[in-house]
Short mmCIF file of C-alpha atoms in Angstrom, two decimals:
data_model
loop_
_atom_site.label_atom_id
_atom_site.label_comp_id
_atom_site.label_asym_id
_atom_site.label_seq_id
_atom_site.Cartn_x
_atom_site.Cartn_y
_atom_site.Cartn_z
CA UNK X 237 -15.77 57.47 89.66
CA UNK X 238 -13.32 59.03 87.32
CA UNK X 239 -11.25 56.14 87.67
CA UNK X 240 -14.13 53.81 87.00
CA UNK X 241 -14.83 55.35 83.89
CA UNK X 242 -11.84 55.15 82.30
CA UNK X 243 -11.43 51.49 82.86
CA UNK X 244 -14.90 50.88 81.44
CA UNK X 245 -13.81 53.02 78.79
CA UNK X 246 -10.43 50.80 77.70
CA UNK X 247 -12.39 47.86 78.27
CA UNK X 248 -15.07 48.80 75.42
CA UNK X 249 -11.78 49.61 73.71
CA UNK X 250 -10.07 46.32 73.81
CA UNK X 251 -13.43 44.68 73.03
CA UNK X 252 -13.76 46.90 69.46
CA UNK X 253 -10.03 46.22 68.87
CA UNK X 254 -10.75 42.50 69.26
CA UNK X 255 -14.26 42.74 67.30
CA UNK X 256 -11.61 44.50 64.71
CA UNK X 257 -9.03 42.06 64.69
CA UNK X 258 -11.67 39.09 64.67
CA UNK X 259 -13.06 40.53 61.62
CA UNK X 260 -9.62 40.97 59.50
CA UNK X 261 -8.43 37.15 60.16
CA UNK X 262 -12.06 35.95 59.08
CA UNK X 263 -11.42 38.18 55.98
CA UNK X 264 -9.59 36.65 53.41
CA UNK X 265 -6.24 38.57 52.30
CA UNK X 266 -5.22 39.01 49.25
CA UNK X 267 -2.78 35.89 49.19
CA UNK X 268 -5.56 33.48 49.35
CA UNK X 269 -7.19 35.19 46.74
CA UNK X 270 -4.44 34.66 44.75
CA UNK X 271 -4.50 31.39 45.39
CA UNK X 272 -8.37 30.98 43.89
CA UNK X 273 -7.48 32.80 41.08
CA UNK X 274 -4.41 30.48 40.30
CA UNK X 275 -6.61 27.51 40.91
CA UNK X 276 -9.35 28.71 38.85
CA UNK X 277 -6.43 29.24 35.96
CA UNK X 278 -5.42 25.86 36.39
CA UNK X 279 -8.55 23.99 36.16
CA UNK X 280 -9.73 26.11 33.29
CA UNK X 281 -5.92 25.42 31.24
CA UNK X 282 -6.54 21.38 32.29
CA UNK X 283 -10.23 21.41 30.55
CA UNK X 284 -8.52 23.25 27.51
CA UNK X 285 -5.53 20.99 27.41
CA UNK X 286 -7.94 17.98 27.69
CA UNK X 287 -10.27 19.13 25.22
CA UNK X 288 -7.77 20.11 22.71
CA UNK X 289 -5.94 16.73 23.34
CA UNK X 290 -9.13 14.88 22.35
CA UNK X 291 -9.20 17.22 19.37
CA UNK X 292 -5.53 15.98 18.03
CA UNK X 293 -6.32 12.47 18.80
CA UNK X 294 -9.61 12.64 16.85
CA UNK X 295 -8.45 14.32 14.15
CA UNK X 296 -5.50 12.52 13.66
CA UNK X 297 -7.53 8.76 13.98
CA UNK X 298 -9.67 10.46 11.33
CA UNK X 299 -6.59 11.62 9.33
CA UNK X 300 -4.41 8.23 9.18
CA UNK X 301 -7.36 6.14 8.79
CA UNK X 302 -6.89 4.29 5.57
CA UNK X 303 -9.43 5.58 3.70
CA UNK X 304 -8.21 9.13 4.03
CA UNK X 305 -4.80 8.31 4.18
CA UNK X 306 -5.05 6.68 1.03
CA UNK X 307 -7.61 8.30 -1.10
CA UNK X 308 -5.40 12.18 0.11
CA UNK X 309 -1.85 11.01 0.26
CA UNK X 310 -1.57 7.49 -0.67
CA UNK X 311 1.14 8.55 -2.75
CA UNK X 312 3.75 8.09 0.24
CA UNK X 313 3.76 4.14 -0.62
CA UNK X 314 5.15 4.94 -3.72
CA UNK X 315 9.23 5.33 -4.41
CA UNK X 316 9.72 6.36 -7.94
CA UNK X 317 13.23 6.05 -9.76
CA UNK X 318 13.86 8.28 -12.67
CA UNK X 319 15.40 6.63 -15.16
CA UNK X 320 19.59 5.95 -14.62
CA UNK X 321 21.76 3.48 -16.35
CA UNK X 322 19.60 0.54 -15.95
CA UNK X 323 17.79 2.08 -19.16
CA UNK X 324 20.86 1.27 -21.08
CA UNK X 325 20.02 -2.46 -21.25
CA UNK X 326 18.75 -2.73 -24.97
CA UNK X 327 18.33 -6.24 -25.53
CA UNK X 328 17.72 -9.67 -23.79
CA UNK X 329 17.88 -12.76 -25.15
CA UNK X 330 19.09 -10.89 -28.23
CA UNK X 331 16.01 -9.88 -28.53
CA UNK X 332 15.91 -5.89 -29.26
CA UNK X 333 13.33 -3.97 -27.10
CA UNK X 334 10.36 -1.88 -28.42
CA UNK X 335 10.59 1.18 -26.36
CA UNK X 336 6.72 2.66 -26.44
CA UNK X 337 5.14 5.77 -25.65
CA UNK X 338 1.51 6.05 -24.78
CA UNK X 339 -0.75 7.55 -22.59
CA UNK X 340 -3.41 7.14 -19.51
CA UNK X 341 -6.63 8.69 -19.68
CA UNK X 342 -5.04 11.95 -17.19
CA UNK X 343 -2.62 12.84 -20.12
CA UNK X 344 0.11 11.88 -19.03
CA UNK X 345 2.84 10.06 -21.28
CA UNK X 346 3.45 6.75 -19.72
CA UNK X 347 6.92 4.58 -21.31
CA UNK X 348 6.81 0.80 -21.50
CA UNK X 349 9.25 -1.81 -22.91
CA UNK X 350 8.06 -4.47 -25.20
CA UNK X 351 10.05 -8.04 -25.61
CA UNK X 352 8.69 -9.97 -28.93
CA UNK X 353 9.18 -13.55 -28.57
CA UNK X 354 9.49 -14.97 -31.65
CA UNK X 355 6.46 -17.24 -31.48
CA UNK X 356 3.11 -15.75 -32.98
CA UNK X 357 1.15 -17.73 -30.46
CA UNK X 358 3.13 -16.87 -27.73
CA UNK X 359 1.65 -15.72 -24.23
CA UNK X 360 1.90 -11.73 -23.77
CA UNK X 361 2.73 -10.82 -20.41
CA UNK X 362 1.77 -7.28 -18.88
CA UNK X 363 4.07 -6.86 -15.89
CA UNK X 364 2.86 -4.03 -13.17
CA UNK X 365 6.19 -3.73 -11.11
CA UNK X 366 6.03 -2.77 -7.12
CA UNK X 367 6.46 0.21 -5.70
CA UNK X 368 9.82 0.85 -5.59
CA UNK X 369 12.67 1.55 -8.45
CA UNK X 370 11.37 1.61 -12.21
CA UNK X 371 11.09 -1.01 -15.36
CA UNK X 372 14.63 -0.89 -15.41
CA UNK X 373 14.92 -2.38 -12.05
CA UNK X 374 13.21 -5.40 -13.23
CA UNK X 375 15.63 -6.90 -16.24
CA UNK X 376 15.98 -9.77 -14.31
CA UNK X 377 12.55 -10.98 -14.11
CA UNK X 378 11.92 -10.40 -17.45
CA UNK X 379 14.53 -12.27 -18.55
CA UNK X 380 13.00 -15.20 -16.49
CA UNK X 381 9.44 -14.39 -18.23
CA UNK X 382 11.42 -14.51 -21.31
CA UNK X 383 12.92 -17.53 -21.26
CA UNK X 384 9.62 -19.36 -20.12
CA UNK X 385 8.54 -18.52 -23.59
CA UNK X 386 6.71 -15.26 -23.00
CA UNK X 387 6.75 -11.81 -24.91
CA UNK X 388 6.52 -9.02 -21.87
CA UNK X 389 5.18 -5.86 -22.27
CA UNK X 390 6.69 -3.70 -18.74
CA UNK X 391 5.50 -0.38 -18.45
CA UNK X 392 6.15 2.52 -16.08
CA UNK X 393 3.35 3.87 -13.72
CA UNK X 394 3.13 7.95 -13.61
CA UNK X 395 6.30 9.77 -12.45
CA UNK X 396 8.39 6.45 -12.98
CA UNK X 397 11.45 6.36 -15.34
CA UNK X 398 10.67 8.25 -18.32
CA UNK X 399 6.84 8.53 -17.51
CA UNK X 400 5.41 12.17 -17.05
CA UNK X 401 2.93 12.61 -14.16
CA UNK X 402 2.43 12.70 -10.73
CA UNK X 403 3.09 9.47 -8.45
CA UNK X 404 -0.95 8.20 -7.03
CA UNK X 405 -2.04 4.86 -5.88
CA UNK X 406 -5.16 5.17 -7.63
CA UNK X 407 -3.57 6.26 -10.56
CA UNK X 408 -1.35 3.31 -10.68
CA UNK X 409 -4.64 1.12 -11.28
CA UNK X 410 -5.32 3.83 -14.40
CA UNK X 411 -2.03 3.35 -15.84
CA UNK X 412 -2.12 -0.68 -16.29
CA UNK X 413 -5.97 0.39 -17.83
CA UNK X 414 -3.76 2.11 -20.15
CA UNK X 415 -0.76 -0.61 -20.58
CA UNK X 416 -3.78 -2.80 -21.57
CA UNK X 417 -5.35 -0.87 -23.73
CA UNK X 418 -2.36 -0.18 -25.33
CA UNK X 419 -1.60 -4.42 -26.10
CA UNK X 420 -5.24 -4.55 -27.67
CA UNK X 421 -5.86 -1.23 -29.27
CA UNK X 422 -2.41 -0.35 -30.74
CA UNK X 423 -0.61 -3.90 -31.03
CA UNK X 424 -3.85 -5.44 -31.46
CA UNK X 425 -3.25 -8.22 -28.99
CA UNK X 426 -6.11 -10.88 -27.97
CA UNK X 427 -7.06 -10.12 -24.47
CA UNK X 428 -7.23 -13.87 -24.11
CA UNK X 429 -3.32 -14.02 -25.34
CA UNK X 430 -2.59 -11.33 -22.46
CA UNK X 431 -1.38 -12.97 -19.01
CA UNK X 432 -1.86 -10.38 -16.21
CA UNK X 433 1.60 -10.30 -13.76
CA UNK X 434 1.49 -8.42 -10.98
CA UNK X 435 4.76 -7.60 -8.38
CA UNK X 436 4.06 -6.88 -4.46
CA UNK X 437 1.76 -3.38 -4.91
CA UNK X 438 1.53 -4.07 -9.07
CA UNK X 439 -0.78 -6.72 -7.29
CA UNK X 440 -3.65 -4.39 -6.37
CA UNK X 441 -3.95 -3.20 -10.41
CA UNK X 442 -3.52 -6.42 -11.83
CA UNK X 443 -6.40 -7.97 -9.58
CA UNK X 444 -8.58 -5.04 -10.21
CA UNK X 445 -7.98 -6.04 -14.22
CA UNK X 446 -8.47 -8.95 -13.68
CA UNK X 447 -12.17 -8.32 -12.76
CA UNK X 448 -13.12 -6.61 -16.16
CA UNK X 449 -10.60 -8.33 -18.88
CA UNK X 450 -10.92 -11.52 -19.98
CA UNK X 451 -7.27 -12.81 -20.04
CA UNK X 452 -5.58 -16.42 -20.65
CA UNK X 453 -3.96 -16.30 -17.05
CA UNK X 454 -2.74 -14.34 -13.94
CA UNK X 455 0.21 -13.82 -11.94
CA UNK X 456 0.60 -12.41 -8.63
CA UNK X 457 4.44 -12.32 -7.42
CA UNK X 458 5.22 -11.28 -3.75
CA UNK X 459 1.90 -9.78 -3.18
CA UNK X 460 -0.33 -9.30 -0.33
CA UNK X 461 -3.97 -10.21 0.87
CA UNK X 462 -4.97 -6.73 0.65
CA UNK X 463 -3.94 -3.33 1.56
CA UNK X 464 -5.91 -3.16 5.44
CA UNK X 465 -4.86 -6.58 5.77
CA UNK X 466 -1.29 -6.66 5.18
CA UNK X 467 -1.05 -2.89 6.84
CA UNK X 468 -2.13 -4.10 10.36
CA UNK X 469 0.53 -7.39 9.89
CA UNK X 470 3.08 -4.13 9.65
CA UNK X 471 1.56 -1.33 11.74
CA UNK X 472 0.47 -1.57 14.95
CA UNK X 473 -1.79 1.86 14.74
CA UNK X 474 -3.75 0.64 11.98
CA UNK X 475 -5.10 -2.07 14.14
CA UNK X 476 -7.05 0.34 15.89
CA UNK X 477 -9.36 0.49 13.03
CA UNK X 478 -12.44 -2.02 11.84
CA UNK X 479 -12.24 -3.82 8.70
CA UNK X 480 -14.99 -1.48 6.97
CA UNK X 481 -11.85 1.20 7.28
CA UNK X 482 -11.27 0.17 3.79
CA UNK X 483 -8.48 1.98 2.42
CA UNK X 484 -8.91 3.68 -1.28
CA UNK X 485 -8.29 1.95 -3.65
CA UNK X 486 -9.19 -1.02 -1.23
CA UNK X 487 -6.71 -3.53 -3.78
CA UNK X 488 -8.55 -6.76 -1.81
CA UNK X 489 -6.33 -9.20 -4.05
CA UNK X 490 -7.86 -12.29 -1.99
CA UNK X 491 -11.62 -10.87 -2.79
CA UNK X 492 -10.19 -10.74 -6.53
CA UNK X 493 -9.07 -14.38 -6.84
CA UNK X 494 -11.94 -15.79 -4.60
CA UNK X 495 -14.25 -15.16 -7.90
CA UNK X 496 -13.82 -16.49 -11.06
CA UNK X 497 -10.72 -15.88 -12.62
CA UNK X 498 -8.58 -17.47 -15.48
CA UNK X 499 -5.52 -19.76 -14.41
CA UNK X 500 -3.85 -18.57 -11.57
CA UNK X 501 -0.13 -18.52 -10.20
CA UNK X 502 0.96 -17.64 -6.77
CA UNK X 503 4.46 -17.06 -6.38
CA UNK X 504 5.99 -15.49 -3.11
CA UNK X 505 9.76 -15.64 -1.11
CA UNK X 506 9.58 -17.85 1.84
CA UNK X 507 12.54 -15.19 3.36
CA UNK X 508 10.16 -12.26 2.15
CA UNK X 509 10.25 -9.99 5.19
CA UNK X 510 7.98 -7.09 3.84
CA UNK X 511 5.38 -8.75 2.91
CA UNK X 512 5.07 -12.05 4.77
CA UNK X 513 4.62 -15.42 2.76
CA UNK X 514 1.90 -15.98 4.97
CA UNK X 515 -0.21 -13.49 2.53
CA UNK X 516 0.74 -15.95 -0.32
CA UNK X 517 -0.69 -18.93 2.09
CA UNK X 518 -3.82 -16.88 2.33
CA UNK X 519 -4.44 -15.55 -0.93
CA UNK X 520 -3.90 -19.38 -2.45
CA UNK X 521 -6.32 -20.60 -0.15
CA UNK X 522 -9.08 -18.19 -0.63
CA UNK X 523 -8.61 -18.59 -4.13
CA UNK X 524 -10.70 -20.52 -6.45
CA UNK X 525 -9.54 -23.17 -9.03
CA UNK X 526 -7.52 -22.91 -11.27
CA UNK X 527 -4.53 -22.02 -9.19
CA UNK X 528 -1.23 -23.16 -8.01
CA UNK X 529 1.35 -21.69 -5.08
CA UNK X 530 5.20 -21.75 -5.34
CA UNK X 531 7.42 -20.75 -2.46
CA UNK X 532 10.50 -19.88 -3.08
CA UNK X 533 12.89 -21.62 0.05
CA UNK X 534 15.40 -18.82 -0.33
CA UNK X 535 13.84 -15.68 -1.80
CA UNK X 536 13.44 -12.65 -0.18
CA UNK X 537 11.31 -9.38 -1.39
CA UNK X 538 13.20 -8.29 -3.64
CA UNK X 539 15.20 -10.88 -5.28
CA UNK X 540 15.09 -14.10 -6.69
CA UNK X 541 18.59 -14.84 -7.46
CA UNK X 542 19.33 -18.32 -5.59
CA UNK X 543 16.16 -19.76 -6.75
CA UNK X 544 16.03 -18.44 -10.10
CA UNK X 545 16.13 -22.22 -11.67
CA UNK X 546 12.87 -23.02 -9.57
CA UNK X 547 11.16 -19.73 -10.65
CA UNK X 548 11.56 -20.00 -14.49
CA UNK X 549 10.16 -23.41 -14.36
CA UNK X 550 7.30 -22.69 -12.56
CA UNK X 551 6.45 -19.92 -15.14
CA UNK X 552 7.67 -22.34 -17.61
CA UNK X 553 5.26 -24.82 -16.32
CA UNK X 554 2.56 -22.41 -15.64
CA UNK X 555 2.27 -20.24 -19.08
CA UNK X 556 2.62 -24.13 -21.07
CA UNK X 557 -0.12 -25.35 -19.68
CA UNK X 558 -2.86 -22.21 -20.39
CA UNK X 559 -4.74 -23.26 -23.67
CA UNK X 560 -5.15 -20.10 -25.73
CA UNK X 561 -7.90 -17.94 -25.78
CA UNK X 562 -9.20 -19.48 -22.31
CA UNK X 563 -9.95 -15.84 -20.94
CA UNK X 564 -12.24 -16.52 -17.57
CA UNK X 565 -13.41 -19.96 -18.85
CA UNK X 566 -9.80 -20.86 -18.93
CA UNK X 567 -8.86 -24.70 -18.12
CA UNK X 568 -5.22 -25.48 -17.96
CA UNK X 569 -3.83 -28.44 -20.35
CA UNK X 570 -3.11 -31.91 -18.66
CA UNK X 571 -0.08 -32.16 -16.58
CA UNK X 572 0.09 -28.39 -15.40
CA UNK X 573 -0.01 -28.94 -10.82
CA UNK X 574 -2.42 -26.05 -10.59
CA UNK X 575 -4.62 -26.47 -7.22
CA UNK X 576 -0.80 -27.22 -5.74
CA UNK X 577 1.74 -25.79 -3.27
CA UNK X 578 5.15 -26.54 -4.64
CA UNK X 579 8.18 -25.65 -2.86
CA UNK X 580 11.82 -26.03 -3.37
#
């Protein structure tokens, strides 16, 4: 009996120890709770890390596109040059340049260079350079303006040279405002005696005068389509935006020229690799009459050098045939091969 007992006794034993050890493997440890809590971490770090990437990659299609980037920093497509020893050239042609002081409607004290041909009647160019260097820079094509028969008035944009200010793209379209201003108001020039020229960016504020001035003609020289346009042709990321991205100021040259505009000369380097000379193509044949393209066979960007013969006569050809005082109405005199692509 005793005997029975106490095996019934470490039976109910080994049961309980069994119930017991059933019960802690059932129970999770504290390894596998670990385990959820590192998983838990995980997923939660994952949502963050997804969530702020979608942040960075909203803010920063918001940030570069080119109506921000523009209107806030547009300032990084400009490279100003102070002003070195190219300011030490005094004279071309033997003619003695008028170095002027005047100012845009910010304040600041903008410095141009003004060539007098000897000829009362003679056409007035404005020149608005590109974006890089300073008037300086430039002797060369006003030497070829010069000896087409033109008096050139070249003038410095804000922070350029010896111009005070602060570089801006918008500002660049105030500072030719000013340029002009200065040919009628202080020199007393005819706007209809004033032919617009505009180099690569000096493009964007010579088409956006050319909407409000009434001049005898207009020159764009290397330039582009417009600003979205001829952006996507060089970066990729900007292609990820619509056309109604328009970037401030928009400078739509080929809008400009598809109105109604005074004579109009196209010039462009067929070994231009900045700005393709496919932009020239386009811009000549959105334009409307009067207008004429050259390409230059050996040009690039930013010089002119092995075609310089074909260039001057071109101008030559160009600023001969503009009757005076044409402004918008403007009709060019017999002979002139505007509504033309001429190449060498």
């Amino acid at each position: 009996m005793k005997n029975s007992t106490s095996v019934e006794s470490k039976i109910s034993k080994d049961k309980n120890e069994g119930k017991i050890l059933a019960r802690k493997t059932i129970v999770p440890g504290k390894g596998v709770k670990a385990i959820e809590k590192i998983n838990k971490i995980l997923k939660m770090l994952f949502r963050s890390a997804l969530i702020a990437l979608i942040l960075v990659a909203t803010c920063t299609y918001i940030f570069f596109c080119p109506p921000i980037l523009t209107a806030t920093n547009g300032s990084f497509l400009l490279f100003p040059f102070p002003a070195g020893e190219e300011f030490k050239c005094d004279s071309i042609n033997n003619i003695k340049r008028d170095d002027v002081y005047f100012q845009n409607k910010n304040g600041d004290k903008l410095n141009g260079w003004f060539f007098q041909n000897p000829a009362p009647d003679a056409p007035v160019v404005l020149f608005s350079h590109g974006n890089g260097g300073n008037i300086g820079h430039r002797v060369f094509l006003i030497k070829a303006l010069m000896d087409a028969g033109a008096s050139v008035f070249i003038y410095d944009y804000r922070q350029y040279g010896r111009s005070s200010g602060t570089k801006n793209l918008v500002g660049t379209i105030e500072d030719a405002n000013a340029a002009f201003d200065y040919l009628t108001q202080t020199r007393h020039i005819p706007e209809q005696q004033i032919v617009l020229y505009g180099e690569s960016i000096g493009g964007g504020p010579t088409c956006q005068l050319l909407a409000t001035r009434g001049v005898r003609g207009v020159i764009l020289d290397s330039t582009f389509t417009s600003l979205l346009a001829v952006g996507k042709k060089k970066v990729n990321y900007f292609k990820l935006y619509p056309d109604f991205f328009t970037p401030i100021p928009a400078f739509d040259n080929r809008a400009a020229i598809s109105a109604k505009h005074p004579p109009l000369l196209i010039i462009h380097g067929q070994k231009d690799d900045l700005i393709p000379p496919s932009e020239a193509q386009e811009n000549f044949d959105a334009a409307s009459e009067p207008k004429m393209l050259v390409l230059l066979p050996k040009s690039t960007h930013n010089s002119k050098a092995e075609d310089f013969a074909l260039y001057v006569e071109s101008l030559r050809q160009f600023l001969a045939g503009l009757e005076p005082g044409a402004g918008h109405v403007g009709s060019p005199k017999p002979g002139i091969k505007l509504g033309q692509a001429i190449t060498g």
